[in-house]
Short mmCIF file of C-alpha atoms in Angstrom, two decimals:
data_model
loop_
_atom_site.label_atom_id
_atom_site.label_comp_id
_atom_site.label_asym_id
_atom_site.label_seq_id
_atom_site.Cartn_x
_atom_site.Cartn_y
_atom_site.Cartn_z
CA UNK T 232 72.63 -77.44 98.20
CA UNK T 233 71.61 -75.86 94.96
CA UNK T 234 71.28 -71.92 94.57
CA UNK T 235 69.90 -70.43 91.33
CA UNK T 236 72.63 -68.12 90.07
CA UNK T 237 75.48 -69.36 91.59
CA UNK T 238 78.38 -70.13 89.79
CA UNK T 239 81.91 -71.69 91.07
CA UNK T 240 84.94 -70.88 89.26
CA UNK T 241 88.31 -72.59 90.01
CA UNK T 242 92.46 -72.08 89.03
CA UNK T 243 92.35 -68.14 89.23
CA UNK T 244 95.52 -66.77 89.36
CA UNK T 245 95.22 -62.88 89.68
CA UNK T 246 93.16 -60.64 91.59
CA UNK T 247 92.09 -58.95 87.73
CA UNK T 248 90.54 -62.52 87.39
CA UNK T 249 88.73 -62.10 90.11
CA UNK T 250 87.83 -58.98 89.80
CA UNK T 251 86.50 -59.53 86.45
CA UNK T 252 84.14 -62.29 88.20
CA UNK T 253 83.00 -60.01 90.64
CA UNK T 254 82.04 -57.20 87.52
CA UNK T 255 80.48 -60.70 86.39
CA UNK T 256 78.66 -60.83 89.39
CA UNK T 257 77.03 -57.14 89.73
CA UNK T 258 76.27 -57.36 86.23
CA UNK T 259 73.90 -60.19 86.78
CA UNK T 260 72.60 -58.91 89.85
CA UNK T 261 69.08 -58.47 89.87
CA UNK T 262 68.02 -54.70 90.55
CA UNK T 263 64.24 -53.26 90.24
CA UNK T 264 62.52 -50.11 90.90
CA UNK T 265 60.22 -50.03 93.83
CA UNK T 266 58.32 -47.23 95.79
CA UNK T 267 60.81 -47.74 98.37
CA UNK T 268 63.77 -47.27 96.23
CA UNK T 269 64.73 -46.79 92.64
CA UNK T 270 67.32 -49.59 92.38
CA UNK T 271 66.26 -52.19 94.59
CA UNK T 272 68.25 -55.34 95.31
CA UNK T 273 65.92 -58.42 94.43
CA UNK T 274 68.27 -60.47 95.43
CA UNK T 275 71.74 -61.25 97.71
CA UNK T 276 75.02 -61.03 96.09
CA UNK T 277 77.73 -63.91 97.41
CA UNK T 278 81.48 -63.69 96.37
CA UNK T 279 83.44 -66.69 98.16
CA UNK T 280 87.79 -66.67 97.44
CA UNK T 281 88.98 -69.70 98.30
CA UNK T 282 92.79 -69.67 98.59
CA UNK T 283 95.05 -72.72 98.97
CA UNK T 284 98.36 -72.88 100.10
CA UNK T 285 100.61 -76.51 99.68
CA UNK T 286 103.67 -77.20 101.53
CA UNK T 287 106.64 -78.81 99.30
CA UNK T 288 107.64 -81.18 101.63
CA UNK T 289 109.55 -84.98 101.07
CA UNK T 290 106.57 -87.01 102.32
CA UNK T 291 103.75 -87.66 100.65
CA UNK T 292 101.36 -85.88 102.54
CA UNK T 293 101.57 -82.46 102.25
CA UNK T 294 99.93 -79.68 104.50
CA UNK T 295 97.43 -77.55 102.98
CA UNK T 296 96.05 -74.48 104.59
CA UNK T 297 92.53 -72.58 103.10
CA UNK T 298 91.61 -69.62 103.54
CA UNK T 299 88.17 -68.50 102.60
CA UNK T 300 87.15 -64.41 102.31
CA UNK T 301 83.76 -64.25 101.53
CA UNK T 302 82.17 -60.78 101.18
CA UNK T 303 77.81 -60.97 101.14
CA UNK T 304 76.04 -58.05 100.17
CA UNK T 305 72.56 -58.70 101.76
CA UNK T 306 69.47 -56.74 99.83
CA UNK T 307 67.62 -54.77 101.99
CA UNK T 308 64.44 -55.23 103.55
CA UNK T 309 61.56 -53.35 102.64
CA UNK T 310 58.14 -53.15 103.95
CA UNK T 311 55.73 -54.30 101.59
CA UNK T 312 53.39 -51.25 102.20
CA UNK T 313 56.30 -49.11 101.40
CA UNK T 314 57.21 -50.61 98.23
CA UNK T 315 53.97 -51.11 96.87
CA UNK T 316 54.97 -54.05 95.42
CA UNK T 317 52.81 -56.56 93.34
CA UNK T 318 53.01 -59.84 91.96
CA UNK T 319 56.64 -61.62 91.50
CA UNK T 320 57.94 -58.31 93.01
CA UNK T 321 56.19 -58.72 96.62
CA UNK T 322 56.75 -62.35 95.90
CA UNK T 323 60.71 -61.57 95.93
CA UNK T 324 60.81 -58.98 99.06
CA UNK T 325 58.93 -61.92 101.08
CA UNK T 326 61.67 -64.45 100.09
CA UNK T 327 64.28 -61.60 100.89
CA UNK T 328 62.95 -61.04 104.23
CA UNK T 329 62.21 -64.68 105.25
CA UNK T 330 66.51 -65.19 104.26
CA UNK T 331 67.04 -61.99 106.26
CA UNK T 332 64.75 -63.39 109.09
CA UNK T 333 66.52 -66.68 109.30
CA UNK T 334 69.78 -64.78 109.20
CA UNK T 335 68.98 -62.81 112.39
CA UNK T 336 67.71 -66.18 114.04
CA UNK T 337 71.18 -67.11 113.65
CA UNK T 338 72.92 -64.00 115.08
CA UNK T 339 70.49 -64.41 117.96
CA UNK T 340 71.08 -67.97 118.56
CA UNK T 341 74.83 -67.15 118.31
CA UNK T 342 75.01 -63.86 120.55
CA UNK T 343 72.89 -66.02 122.90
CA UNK T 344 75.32 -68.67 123.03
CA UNK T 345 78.09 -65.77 123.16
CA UNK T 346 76.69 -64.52 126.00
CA UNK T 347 76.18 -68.19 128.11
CA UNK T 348 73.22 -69.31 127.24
CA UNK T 349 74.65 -73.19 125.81
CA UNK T 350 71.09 -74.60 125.11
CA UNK T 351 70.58 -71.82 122.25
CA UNK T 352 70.48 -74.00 119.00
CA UNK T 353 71.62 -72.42 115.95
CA UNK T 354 69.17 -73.00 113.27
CA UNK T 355 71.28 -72.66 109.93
CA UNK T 356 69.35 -75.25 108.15
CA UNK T 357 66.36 -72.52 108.18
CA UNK T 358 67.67 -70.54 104.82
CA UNK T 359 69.66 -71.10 101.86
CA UNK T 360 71.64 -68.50 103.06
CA UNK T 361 72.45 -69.21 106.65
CA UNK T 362 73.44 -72.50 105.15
CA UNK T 363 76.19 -70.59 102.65
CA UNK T 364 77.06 -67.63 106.19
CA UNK T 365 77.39 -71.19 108.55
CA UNK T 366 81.23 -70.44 108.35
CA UNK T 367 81.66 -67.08 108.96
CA UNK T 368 78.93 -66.99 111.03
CA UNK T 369 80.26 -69.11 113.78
CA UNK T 370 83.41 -70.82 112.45
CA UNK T 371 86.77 -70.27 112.28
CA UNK T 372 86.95 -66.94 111.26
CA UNK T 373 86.90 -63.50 111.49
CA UNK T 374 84.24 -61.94 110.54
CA UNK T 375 83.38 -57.85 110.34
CA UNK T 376 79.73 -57.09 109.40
CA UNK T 377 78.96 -53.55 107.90
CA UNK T 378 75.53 -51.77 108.63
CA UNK T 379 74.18 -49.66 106.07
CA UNK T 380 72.07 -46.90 107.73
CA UNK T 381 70.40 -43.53 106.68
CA UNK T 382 70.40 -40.22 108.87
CA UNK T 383 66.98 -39.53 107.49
CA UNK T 384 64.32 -39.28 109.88
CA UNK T 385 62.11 -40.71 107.16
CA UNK T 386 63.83 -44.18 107.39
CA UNK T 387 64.34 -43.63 111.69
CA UNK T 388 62.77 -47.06 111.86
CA UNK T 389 64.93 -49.16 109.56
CA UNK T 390 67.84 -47.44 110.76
CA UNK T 391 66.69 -48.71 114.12
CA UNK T 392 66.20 -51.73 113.46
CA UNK T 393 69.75 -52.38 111.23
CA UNK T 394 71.33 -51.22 114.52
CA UNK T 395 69.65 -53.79 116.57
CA UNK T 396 70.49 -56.63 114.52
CA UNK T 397 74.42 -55.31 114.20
CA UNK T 398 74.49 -55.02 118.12
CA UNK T 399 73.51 -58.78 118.55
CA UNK T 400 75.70 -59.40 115.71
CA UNK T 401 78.40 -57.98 117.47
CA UNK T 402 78.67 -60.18 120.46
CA UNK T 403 79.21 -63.29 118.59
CA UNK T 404 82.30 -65.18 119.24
CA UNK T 405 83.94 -66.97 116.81
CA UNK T 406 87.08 -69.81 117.34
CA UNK T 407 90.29 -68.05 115.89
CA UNK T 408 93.33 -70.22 116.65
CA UNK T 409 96.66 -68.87 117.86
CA UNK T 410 98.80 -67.24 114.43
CA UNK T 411 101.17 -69.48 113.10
#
């Protein structure tokens, strides 16, 4: 799967390392002005650690175990009458909110199957970035999603609506095996 922007970096050894990566990262970010808000996110921001652990062992096959903390900063969705957006900007808050739309097909899907519905198929293949989430989405992992939400009546709706999609986010059950 190609992503524009995306970069993989391997043999890190620090957590300055990848913290300079991360500065990297914002710094590259994509932010623009719109009605809606003066430092929009045009785009999502994706920082996957992978860590690897080898046992020393006498045989020749030795056990590996990953671990994989990825933190996703989703941009917002924004009405397109609220933004007053024109051009490559509208063009980028309708790719935003068809990722963001695919997303919550997959929370759906997975709550649904969460809650016994075993017919619901999960459609990652519908987004670029469902296809990156597939793993913490419904793998083995544990996963903690954070809602951003204002107390101003102005943005009641949004706020609404951020709450509904973290409530059917957070009846999805993912396959954690026993702790070693």
């Amino acid at each position: 799967m190609s992503v524009a922007g995306i970069s993989e970096v391997g043999g890190l050894e620090s957590a300055q390392e990848i913290m300079e990566l991360l500065q990297r990262g914002n710094r590259n970010r994509t932010t623009e002005p719109t009605s809606a808000n003066e430092t929009s996110s045009r785009s999502h921001a994706v920082l996957q650690v992978v860590v690897e652990q080898r046992e020393k062992g006498s045989g020749l096959v030795a056990e590996v175990l990953v671990g994989k903390l990825s933190m996703i900063d989703l941009a917002g969705s924004e009405r397109a009458s609220q933004t007053n957006n024109k051009g490559l900007r509208m063009i980028e808050g309708a790719n935003i909110n068809r990722s963001l739309l695919a997303l919550g097909n997959c929370i759906t899907a997975l709550a649904d199957q969460a809650g016994g519905k075993q017919s619901s198929f999960v459609p990652y293949r519908d987004s670029k970035l469902t296809r990156l989430l597939k793993d913490s989405l419904g793998g083995n992992c544990r996963t903690v999603m954070i809602a951003n939400i204002s107390p101003c009546h102005l943005n009641y709706e949004d706020t609404h609506n951020t709450l509904k999609y973290a409530n059917r986010a957070k009846k999805i059950k993912t396959k954690v095996p026993d702790e070693r």
